CSV table of C-alpha atoms and ligand atoms in Angstrom, one decimal:
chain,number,residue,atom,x,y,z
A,1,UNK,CA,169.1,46.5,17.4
A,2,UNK,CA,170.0,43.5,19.9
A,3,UNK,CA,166.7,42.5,22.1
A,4,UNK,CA,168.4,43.3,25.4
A,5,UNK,CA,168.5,47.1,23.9
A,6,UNK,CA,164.7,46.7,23.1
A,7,UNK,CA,163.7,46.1,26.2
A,8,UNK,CA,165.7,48.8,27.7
A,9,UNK,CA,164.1,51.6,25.4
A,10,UNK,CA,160.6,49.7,26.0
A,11,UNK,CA,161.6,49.9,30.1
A,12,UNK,CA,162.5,53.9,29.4
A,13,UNK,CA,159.7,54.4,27.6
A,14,UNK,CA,157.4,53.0,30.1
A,15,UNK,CA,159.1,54.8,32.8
A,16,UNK,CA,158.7,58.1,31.3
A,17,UNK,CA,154.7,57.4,30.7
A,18,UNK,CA,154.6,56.7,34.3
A,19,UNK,CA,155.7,59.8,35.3
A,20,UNK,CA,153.3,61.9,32.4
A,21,UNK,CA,152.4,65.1,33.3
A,22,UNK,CA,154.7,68.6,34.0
A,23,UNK,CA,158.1,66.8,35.4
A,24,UNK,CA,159.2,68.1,39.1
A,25,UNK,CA,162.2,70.7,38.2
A,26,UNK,CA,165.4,70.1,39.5
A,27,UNK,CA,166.9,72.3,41.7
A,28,UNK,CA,170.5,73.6,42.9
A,29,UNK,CA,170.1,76.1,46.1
A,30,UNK,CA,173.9,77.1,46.5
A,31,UNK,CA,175.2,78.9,49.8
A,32,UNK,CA,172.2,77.8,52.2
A,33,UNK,CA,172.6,77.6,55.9
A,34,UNK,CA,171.3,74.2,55.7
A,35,UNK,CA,169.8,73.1,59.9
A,36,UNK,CA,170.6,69.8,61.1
A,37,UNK,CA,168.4,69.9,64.3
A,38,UNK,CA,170.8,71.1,66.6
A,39,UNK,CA,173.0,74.0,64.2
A,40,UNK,CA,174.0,75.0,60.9
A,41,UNK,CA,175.9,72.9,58.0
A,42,UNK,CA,177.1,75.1,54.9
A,43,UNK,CA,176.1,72.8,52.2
A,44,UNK,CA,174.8,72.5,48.8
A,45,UNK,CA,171.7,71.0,48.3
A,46,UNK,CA,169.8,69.7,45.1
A,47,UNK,CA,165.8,69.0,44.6
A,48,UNK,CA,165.2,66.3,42.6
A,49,UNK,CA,161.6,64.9,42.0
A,50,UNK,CA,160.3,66.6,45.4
A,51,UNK,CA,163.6,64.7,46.8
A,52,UNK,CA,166.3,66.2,48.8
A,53,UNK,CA,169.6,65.3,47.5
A,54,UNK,CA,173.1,65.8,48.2
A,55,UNK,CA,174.2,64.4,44.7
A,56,UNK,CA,174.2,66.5,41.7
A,57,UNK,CA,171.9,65.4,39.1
A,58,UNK,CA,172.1,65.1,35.7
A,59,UNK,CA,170.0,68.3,34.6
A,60,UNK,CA,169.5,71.1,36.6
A,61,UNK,CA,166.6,73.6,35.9
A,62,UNK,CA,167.7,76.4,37.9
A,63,UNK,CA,170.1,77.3,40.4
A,64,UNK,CA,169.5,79.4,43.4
A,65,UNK,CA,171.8,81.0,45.4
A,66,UNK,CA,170.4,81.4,48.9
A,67,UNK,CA,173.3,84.1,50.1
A,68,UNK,CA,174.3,82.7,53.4
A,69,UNK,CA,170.4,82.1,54.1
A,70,UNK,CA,169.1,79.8,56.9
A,71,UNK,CA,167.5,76.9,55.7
A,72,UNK,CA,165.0,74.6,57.9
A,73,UNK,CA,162.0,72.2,57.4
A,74,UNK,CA,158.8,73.8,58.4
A,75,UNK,CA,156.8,74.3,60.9
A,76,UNK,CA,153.9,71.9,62.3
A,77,UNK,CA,150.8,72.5,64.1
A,78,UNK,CA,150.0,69.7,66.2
A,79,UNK,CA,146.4,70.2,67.4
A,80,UNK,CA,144.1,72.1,65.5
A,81,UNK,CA,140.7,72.1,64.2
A,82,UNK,CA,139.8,73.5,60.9
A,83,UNK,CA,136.2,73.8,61.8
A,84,UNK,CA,135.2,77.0,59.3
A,85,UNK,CA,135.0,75.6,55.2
A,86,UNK,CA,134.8,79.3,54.4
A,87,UNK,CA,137.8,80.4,56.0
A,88,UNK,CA,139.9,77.1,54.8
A,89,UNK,CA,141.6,79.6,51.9
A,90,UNK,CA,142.5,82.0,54.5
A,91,UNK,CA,143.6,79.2,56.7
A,92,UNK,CA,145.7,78.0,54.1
A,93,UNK,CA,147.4,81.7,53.3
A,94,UNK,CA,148.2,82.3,56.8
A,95,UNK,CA,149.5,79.1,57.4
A,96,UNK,CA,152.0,78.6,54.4
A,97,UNK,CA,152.8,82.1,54.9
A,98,UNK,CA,154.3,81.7,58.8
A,99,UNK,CA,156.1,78.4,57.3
A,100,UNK,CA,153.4,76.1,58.5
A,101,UNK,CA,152.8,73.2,56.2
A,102,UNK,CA,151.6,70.5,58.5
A,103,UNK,CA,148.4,70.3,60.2
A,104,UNK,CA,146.6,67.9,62.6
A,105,UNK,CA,143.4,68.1,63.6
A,106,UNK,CA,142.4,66.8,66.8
A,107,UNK,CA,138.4,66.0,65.6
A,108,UNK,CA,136.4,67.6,63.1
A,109,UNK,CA,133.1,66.3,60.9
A,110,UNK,CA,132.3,65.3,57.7
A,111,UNK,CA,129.5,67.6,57.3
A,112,UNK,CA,132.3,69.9,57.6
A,113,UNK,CA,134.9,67.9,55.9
A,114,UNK,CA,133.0,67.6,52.8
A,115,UNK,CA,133.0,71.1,52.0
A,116,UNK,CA,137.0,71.7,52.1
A,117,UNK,CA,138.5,68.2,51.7
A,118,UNK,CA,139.4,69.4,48.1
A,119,UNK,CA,141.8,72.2,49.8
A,120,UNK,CA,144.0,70.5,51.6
A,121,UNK,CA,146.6,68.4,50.9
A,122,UNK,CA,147.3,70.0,47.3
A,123,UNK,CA,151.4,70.6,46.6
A,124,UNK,CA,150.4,74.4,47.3
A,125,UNK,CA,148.3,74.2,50.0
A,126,UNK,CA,148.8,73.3,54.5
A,127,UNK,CA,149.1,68.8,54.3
A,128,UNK,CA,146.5,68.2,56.4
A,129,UNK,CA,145.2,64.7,58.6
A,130,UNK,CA,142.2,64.5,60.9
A,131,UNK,CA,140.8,62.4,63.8
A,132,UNK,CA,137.2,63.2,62.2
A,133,UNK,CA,134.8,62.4,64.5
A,134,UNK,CA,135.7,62.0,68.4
A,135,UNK,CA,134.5,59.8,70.9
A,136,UNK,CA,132.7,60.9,74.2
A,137,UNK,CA,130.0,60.7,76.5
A,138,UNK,CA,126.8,61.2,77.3
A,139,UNK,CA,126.0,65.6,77.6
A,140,UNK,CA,129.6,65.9,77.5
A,141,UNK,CA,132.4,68.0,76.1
A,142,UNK,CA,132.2,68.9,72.9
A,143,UNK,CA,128.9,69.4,72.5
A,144,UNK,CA,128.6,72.9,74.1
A,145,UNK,CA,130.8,73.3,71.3
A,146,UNK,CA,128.6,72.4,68.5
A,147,UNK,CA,125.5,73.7,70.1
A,148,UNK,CA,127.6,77.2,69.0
A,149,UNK,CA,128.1,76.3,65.3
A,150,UNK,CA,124.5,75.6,65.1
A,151,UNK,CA,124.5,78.4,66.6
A,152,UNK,CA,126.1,80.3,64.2
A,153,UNK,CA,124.8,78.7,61.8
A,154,UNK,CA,128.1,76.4,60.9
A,155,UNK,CA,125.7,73.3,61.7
A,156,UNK,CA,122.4,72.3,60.4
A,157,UNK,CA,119.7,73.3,62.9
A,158,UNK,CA,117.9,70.9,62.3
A,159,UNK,CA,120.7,68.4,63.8
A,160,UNK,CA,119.9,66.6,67.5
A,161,UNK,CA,121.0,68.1,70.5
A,162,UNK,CA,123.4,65.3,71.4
A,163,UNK,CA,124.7,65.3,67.8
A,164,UNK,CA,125.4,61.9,68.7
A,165,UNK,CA,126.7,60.3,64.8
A,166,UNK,CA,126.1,63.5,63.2
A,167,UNK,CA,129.0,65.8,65.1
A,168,UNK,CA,130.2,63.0,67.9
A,169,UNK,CA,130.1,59.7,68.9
A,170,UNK,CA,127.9,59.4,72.2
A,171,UNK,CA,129.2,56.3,73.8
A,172,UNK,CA,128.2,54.6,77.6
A,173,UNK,CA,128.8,51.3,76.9
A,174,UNK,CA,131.4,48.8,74.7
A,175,UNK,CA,128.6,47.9,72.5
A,176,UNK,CA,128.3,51.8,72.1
A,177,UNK,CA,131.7,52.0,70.4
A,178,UNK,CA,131.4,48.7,68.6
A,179,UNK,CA,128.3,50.3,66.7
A,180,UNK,CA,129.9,53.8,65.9
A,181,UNK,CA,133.5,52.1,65.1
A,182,UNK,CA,133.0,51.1,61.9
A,183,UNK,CA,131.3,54.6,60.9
A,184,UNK,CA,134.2,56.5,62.1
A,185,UNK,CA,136.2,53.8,59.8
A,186,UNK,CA,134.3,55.2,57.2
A,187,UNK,CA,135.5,58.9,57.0
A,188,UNK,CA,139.2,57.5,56.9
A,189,UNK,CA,140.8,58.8,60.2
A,190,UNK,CA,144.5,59.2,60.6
A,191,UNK,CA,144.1,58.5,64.4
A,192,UNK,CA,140.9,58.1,67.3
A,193,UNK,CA,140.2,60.8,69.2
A,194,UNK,CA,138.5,60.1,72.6
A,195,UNK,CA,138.1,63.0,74.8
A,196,UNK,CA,138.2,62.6,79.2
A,197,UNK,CA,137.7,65.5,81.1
A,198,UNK,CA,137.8,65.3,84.9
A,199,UNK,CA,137.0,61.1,84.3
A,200,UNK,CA,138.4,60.2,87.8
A,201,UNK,CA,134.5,62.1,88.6
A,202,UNK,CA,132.6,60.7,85.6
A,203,UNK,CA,129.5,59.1,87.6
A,204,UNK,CA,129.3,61.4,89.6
A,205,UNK,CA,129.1,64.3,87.0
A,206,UNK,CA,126.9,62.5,85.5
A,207,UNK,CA,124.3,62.5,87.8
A,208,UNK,CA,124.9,66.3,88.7
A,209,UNK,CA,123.0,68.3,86.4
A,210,UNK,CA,124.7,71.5,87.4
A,211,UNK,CA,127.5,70.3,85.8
A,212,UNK,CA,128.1,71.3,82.0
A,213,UNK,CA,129.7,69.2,79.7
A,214,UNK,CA,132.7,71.0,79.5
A,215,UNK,CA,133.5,69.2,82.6
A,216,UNK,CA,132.0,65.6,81.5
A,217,UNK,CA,133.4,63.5,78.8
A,218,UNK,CA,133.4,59.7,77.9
A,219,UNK,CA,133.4,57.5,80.5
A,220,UNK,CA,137.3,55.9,81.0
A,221,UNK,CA,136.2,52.5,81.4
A,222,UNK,CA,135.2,52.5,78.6
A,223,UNK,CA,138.9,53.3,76.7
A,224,UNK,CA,140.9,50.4,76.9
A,225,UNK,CA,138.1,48.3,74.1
A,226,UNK,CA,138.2,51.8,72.1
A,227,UNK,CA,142.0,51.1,72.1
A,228,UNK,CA,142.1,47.5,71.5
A,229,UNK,CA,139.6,48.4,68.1
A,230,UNK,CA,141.7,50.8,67.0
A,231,UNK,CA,144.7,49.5,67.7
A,232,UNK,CA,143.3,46.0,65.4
A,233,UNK,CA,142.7,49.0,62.4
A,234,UNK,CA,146.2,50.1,62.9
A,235,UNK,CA,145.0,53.2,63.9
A,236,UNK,CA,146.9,55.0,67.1
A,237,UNK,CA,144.5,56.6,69.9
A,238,UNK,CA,145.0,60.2,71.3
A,239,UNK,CA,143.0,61.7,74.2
A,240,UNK,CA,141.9,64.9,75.1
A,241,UNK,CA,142.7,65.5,79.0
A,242,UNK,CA,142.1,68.3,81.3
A,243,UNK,CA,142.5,66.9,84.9
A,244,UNK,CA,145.7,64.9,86.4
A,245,UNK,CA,143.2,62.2,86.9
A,246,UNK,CA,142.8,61.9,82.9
A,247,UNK,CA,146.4,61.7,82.4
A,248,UNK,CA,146.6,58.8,84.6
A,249,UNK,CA,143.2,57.4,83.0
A,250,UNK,CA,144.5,57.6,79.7
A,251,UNK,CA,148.1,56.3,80.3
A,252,UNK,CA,146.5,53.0,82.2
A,253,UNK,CA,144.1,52.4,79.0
A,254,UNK,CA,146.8,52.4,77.0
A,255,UNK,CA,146.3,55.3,74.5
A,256,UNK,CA,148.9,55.9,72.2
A,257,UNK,CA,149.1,59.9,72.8
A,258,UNK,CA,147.9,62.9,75.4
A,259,UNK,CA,146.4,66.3,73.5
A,260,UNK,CA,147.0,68.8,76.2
A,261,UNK,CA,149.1,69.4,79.4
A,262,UNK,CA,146.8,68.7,82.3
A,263,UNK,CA,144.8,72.5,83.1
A,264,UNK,CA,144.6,73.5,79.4
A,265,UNK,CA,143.7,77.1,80.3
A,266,UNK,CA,140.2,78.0,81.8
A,267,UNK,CA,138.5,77.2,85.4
A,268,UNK,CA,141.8,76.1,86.9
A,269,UNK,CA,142.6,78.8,89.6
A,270,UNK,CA,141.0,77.5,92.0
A,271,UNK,CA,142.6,74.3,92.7
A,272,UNK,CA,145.3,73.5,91.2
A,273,UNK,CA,146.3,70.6,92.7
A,274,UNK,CA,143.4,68.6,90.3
A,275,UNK,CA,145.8,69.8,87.2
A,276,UNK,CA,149.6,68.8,89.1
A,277,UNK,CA,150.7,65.5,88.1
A,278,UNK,CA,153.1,63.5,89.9
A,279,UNK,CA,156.8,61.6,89.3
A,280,UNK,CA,155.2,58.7,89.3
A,281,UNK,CA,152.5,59.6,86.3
A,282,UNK,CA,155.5,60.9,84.0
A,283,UNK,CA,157.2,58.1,84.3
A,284,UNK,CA,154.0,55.9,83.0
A,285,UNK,CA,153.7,57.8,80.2
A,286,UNK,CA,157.3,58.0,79.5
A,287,UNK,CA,157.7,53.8,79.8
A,288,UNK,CA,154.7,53.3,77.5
A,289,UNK,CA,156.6,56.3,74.9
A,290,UNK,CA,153.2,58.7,75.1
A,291,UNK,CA,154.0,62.2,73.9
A,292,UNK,CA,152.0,65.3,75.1
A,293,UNK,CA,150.8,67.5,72.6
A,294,UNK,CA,151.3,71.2,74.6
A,295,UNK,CA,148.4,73.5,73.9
A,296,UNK,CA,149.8,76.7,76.0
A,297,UNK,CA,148.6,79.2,73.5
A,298,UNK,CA,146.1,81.0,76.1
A,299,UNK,CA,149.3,81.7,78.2
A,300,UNK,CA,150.1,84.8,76.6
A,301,UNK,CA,146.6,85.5,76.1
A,302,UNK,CA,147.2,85.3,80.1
A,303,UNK,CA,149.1,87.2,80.1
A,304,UNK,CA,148.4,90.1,77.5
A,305,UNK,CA,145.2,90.6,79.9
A,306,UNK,CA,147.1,90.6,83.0
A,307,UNK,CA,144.8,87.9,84.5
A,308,UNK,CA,145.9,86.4,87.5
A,309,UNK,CA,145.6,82.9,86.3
A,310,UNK,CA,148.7,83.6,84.3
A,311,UNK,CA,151.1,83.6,87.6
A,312,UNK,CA,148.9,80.3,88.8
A,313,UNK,CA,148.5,78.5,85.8
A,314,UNK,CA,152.2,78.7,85.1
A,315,UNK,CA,154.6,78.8,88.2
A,316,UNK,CA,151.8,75.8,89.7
A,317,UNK,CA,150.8,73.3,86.6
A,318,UNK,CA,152.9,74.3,83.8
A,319,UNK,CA,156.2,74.0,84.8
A,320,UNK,CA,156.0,71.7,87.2
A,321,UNK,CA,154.8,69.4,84.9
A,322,UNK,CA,156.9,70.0,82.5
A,323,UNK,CA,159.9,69.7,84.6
A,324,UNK,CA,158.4,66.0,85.6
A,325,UNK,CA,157.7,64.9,81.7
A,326,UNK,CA,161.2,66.1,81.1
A,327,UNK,CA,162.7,64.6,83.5
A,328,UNK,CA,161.1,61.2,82.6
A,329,UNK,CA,161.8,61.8,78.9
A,330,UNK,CA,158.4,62.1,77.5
A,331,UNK,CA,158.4,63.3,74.1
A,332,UNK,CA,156.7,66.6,74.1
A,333,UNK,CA,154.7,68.1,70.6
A,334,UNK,CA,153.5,71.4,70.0
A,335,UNK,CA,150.0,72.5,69.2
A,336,UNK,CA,147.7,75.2,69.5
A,337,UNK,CA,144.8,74.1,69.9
A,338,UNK,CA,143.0,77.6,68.1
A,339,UNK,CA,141.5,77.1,65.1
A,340,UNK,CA,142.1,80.6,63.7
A,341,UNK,CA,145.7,81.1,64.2
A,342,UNK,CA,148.5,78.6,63.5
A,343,UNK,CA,151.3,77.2,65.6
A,344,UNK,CA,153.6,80.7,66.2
A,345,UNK,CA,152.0,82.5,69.2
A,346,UNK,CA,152.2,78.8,70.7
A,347,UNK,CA,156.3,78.7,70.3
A,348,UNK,CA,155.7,82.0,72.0
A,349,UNK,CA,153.9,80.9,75.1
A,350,UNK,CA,155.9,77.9,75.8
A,351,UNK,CA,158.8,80.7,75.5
A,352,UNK,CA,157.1,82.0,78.6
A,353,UNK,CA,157.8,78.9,80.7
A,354,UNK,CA,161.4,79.6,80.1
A,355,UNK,CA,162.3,75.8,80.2
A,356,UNK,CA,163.4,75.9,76.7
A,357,UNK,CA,166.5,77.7,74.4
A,358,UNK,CA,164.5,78.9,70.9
A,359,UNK,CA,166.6,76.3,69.0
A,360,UNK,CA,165.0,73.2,71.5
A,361,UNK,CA,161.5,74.5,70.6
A,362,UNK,CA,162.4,74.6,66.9
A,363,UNK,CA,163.4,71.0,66.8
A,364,UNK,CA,160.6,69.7,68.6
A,365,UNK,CA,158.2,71.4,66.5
A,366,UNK,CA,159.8,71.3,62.9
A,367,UNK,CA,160.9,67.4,63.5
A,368,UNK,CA,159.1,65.9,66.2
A,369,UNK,CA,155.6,67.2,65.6
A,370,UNK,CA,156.0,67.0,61.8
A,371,UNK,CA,157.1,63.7,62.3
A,372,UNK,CA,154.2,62.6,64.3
A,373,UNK,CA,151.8,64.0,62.1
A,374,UNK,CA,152.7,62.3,59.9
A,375,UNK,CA,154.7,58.9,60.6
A,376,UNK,CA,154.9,57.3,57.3
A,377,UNK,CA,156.7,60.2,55.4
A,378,UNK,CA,160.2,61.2,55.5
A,379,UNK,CA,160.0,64.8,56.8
A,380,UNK,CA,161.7,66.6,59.8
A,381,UNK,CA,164.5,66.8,58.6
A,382,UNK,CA,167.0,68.3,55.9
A,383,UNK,CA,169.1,65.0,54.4
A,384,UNK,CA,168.9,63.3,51.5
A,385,UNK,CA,166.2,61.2,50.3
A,386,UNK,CA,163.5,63.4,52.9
A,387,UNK,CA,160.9,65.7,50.9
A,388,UNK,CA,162.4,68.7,49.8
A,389,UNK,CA,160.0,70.7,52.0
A,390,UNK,CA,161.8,73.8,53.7
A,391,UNK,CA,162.3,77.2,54.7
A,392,UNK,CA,164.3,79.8,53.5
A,393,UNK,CA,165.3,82.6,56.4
A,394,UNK,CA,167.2,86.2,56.2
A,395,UNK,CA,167.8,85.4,60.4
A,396,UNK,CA,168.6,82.5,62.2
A,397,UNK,CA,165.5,81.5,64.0
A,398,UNK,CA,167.4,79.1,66.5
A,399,UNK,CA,168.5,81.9,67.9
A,400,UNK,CA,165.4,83.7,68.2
A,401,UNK,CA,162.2,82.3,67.2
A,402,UNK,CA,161.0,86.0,66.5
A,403,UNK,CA,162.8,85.7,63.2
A,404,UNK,CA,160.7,83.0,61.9
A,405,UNK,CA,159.1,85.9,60.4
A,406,UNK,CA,161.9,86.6,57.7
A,407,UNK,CA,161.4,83.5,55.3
A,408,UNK,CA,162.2,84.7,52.4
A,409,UNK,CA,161.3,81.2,50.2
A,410,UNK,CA,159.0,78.2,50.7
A,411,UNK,CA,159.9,75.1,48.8
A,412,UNK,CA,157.3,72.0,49.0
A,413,UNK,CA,157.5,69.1,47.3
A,414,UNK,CA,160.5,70.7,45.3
A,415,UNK,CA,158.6,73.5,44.0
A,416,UNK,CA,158.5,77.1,45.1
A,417,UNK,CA,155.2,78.3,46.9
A,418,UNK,CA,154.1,81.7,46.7
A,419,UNK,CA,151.7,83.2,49.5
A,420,UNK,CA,149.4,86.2,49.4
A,421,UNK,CA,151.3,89.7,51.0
A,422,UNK,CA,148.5,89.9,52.8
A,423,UNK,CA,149.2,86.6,54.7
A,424,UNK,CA,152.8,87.5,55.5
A,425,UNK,CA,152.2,90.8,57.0
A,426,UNK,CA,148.8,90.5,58.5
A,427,UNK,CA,148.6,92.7,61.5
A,428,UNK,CA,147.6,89.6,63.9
A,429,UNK,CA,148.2,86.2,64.4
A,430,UNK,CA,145.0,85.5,63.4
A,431,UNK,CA,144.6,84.1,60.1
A,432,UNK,CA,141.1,85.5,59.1
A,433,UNK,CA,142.5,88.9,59.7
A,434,UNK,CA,139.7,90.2,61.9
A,435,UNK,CA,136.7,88.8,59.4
A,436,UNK,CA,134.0,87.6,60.8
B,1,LIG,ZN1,141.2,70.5,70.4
């Protein structure tokens, strides 16, 4: 045996100890509709260690023959907040059974982290990245929120009532945020969540003590040295916003991304005008490449309850500022924003603008919010060398987005997933089916 031959066999058998364990089958999926963000190419596809290919590979395990099927990557929830350990199985079921793989959670805690951090992120379960902890201020939004999970129990009760390190990070000045930085560091973020709600008012609200913290939240001076830390621990900032004011707040500070439209839902009926932002704040964001994460699930909640917000909220904010952040070409992501249900009845709200054709609001929610979710993978789309993550539909759901509910196979990371019955043909969109 010539040396050169040696060290080939030594170089295949080292190869094949690094990949020890069941090998990834390869795949064939013959007569797939296969989408290529904007229509349809008949193709034939291979899977090839969790790798979408267009070559044939030597071996193939298994061939399947998708009979004119419609293929696309899957769906992505863009704001979320998987807040219940208990329910995370459920959670996961529900999601991966509407074709939801990707999840971003917009702030959570490791109290509650700890419990499921072992569920997620698993080849059969919803991939799954978190802000943790969020930054705010002083009695401020959320912590009417967690005063309910200790509430119910979710929370120690034994935890302070400004939860301040424990459930938030309670910040009034710079030296504030340099202290709690390096904890948040800790718990391994994918981004910083900061959250301003009506911040063009914060001093006044407060001194006010009639007003509740869901109006209050960190102060916005404060956001360009939150920024400039994270931005030195290559981490990007997103910010809650409620008011036009915050919008404009957060796109001076120079925060990376918005979570929410301006008047996400509740309390905005009676002036409007606080939630409307201008030409001139679209453009901002749209010059400094900010997206807006959506969150217009309560719409058809709105709606459903024929609650004369609906008519306000949507003929006044929504689609007036929509049509400005279109116009100035801000990149728009979908989320929900409710933590029991996934990302569908929020594709069906922003239906009810009627700004956008089904196939639009497909592409911005299977490729651009699964690709800001999660930047540093190839997914999004169906070509070769992405991960052979994707949906198998009996109707095209470009055409109508009501058909997302005939996948008939889920491939991740080149393997077939299988989801409980019970997940697929739940009677709700909620994914805890009703339990409490
Ligand atoms: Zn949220």
């Amino acid at each position: 045996m010539k040396p050169i031959t040696l060290i080939a066999l030594v170089a295949i058998l080292l190869s094949t100890t690094a990949h020890a364990g069941p090998p990834t089958p390869n795949y064939a999926f013959v007569n797939g509709r296969w989408w290529n963000g904007s229509g349809y190419e008949e193709r034939t596809v291979y899977t090839v260690d969790g790798v979408l290919r267009s070559k044939r590979p030597v071996y193939i395990d298994q061939t399947f023959d998708l009979h004119g099927g419609f293929v696309i990557p899957p769906l992505a929830e863009g704001h979320t907040h998987w807040i219940e350990p208990s329910k995370v199985d459920d959670y996961n079921a529900c999601y991966l059974a509407d074709g939801v793989y990707y999840a971003r959670d917009m702030a959570n805690i490791p109290f509650l982290v700890d419990q499921f951090r072992d569920k997620v992120n698993l080849p059969t379960s919803v991939d799954w990245v978190s802000a943790m902890t969020g930054f705010t201020g002083p009695g401020a939004h959320p912590a009417e929120i967690l005063e309910g999970f200790v509430r119910f129990g979710l929370l120690p009760k034994d935890w302070k009532p400004d939860y301040d390190k424990q459930g938030e990070f309670v910040v009034s000045t710079e030296k504030d945020i340099d202290e709690r930085f390096p904890l948040l560091l800790e718990q391994h973020p994918a981004f910083v969540k900061a959250f301003l709600l009506f911040s063009d008012r914060y001093q006044e609200n407060l001194k006010d003590p009639n007003v509740k913290p869901d109006a209050r939240g960190m102060d916005p001076k404060l956001l360009p040295h939150l920024v400039k830390l994270a931005h030195a621990a290559g981490l990007k900032v997103i910010v809650h916003i409620y008011s036009a004011a915050d919008f404009r707040n957060a796109v001076a500070a120079g925060v990376d991304e918005l979570a929410h439209f301006p008047g996400n839902g509740y309390g905005v009926i009676k002036s409007p005008e606080l939630f409307q932002i201008t030409a001139e704040d679209a453009k901002a964001a749209a010059r400094a490449h900010i997206p807006v994460t959506t969150t217009v699930a309560w719409l058809g909640e709105y709606k459903e309850k024929n609650s004369p917000s609906y008519q306000i909220t949507r003929d006044q904010i929504l689609i007036p500022n929509m049509k400005l952040l279109r116009a100035a070409g801000v990149r728009i992501l979908i989320g929900s924003d409710k933590f029991r249900r996934d990302v569908v009845p929020e594709l069906q709200s922003l239906r009810l603008l009627g700004m956008f054709p089904d196939a639009e609001l497909l592409r911005m929610d299977t490729e651009t919010t699964a690709q800001a979710t999660f930047p540093h993978r190839k997914v999004g789309k169906l070509q070769d060398g992405y991960e052979a993550n994707f949906l198998v539909l009996d109707r095209d759901p470009a055409a109508n987005l009501d058909n997302l509910s005939s996948i008939s196979m889920r491939v991740k990371q080149g393997r077939r997933i299988f989801v409980p019955a019970s997940a697929v043909s739940r009677p709700s969109p909620d994914c805890t089916q009703g339990k409490p």
